[in-house]
């Protein structure tokens, strides 16, 4: 099993920046073989994909965050990152990192159901 733990959440004003981290532990010797992603869920809403980085390194972003968010990873540290810039109130949500074994098909990379391992979430609040 792989355990995931998010950190870096907090409260910022509109236009601010925040960086989330997701540290993996457990069976991480093949960390580079996982596809990884960030998902978010606001109260009363469905969980949605924000950004993913596939096992082959290809990245995918939700249209609402494209150009503002950047997903990256450090294989040596088994850590996933999400750099969030120009934050908006609509970005307010609980953010979860997730992992899937192997490659995820391009058309499904932002779908939560494809990811088996999940962190417990980090709250991001953007005030206007």
Coordinates of C-alpha atoms in Angstrom, one line a residue:
X1 CA 0.0 0.0 0.0
X2 CA 0.9 3.6 -0.5
X3 CA 0.0 6.2 2.0
X4 CA -0.5 9.8 1.0
X5 CA -0.4 12.9 3.2
X6 CA -1.2 16.4 2.0
X7 CA 0.2 19.6 3.5
X8 CA 0.4 23.2 2.6
X9 CA -3.2 24.1 2.7
X10 CA -4.4 27.4 4.2
X11 CA -6.3 30.6 3.6
X12 CA -5.3 33.2 1.1
X13 CA -6.8 36.2 -0.5
X14 CA -7.9 36.4 -4.1
X15 CA -4.9 36.5 -6.4
X16 CA -2.6 34.9 -3.9
X17 CA -0.6 31.7 -4.3
X18 CA -0.3 28.5 -2.4
X19 CA 1.7 25.3 -2.9
X20 CA 0.3 21.9 -1.8
X21 CA 2.5 19.0 -1.2
X22 CA 1.7 15.3 -1.0
X23 CA 4.2 13.0 0.6
X24 CA 4.0 9.3 -0.2
X25 CA 5.1 6.5 2.2
X26 CA 4.9 2.8 2.2
X27 CA 5.6 1.0 -1.1
X28 CA 7.2 3.9 -2.9
X29 CA 10.2 2.2 -4.4
X30 CA 8.4 2.4 -7.8
X31 CA 7.0 5.9 -7.2
X32 CA 7.8 6.8 -10.8
X33 CA 5.4 4.1 -12.0
X34 CA 2.3 5.8 -10.5
X35 CA 0.0 8.2 -12.0
X36 CA -0.7 11.0 -9.6
X37 CA -3.3 13.7 -9.3
X38 CA -5.0 16.4 -7.4
X39 CA -8.7 16.5 -6.9
X40 CA -10.9 18.9 -5.0
X41 CA -14.3 18.9 -3.4
X42 CA -16.4 21.8 -2.2
X43 CA -19.2 21.2 0.3
X44 CA -22.3 19.7 -1.4
X45 CA -20.5 19.2 -4.7
X46 CA -18.9 16.2 -6.5
X47 CA -15.2 15.6 -6.3
X48 CA -13.6 16.9 -9.5
X49 CA -10.2 16.5 -11.0
X50 CA -7.9 19.5 -10.9
X51 CA -4.6 18.3 -12.3
X52 CA -2.8 15.0 -12.9
X53 CA 0.6 13.9 -13.9
X54 CA 0.6 10.5 -15.7
X55 CA 3.2 7.8 -15.1
X56 CA 4.8 8.9 -18.4
X57 CA 5.1 12.5 -17.2
X58 CA 2.2 13.9 -19.3
X59 CA 0.1 16.4 -17.4
X60 CA -3.6 17.2 -17.6
X61 CA -5.4 20.2 -16.2
X62 CA -9.0 21.1 -15.7
X63 CA -10.0 24.0 -17.9
X64 CA -10.8 26.1 -14.8
X65 CA -7.2 26.0 -13.5
X66 CA -5.2 25.8 -16.7
X67 CA -2.6 28.5 -16.8
X68 CA -2.8 29.1 -13.1
X69 CA -1.9 25.8 -11.5
X70 CA 1.1 23.6 -12.1
X71 CA 1.5 20.0 -11.1
X72 CA 4.9 18.5 -10.5
X73 CA 6.6 15.7 -8.7
X74 CA 9.9 14.8 -7.1
X75 CA 10.5 11.1 -7.5
X76 CA 13.5 11.1 -5.2
X77 CA 11.4 12.5 -2.4
X78 CA 8.2 10.6 -3.4
X79 CA 6.4 13.9 -3.2
X80 CA 3.7 15.5 -5.5
X81 CA 3.2 19.2 -5.7
X82 CA 0.5 21.6 -6.8
X83 CA 1.5 25.2 -7.3
X84 CA -1.6 27.3 -7.3
X85 CA -1.3 30.9 -8.5
X86 CA -3.9 33.7 -9.1
X87 CA -6.3 31.9 -6.8
X88 CA -10.0 32.7 -7.0
X89 CA -12.8 32.2 -4.5
X90 CA -14.1 29.4 -6.6
X91 CA -10.9 27.4 -5.9
X92 CA -12.0 27.1 -2.3
X93 CA -12.3 23.3 -1.6
X94 CA -10.8 20.4 0.2
X95 CA -7.9 19.3 -2.0
X96 CA -7.0 15.6 -2.2
X97 CA -4.0 13.9 -3.7
X98 CA -4.4 10.5 -5.3
X99 CA -2.4 7.8 -7.0
X100 CA -3.1 5.1 -9.5
X101 CA -0.9 2.2 -10.5
X102 CA 0.5 2.6 -13.9
X103 CA -0.8 4.7 -16.7
X104 CA -4.3 6.2 -16.8
X105 CA -6.0 6.7 -20.2
X106 CA -5.9 10.3 -21.3
X107 CA -9.7 10.5 -21.3
X108 CA -10.0 9.4 -17.7
X109 CA -7.1 11.1 -15.9
X110 CA -9.3 13.7 -14.2
X111 CA -11.8 11.0 -13.1
X112 CA -11.5 10.2 -9.4
X113 CA -12.7 6.6 -9.8
X114 CA -9.5 5.6 -11.5
X115 CA -7.3 6.4 -8.5
X116 CA -7.0 3.8 -5.7
X117 CA -4.9 5.6 -3.1
X118 CA -6.0 8.8 -1.5
X119 CA -4.8 11.3 1.0
X120 CA -7.1 12.8 3.7
X121 CA -7.3 16.2 2.2
X122 CA -6.0 19.7 2.7
X123 CA -8.3 22.7 3.0
X124 CA -7.8 25.6 0.7
X125 CA -9.8 28.8 1.3
X126 CA -9.7 31.8 -1.0
X127 CA -11.3 34.9 0.3
X128 CA -12.3 38.0 -1.8

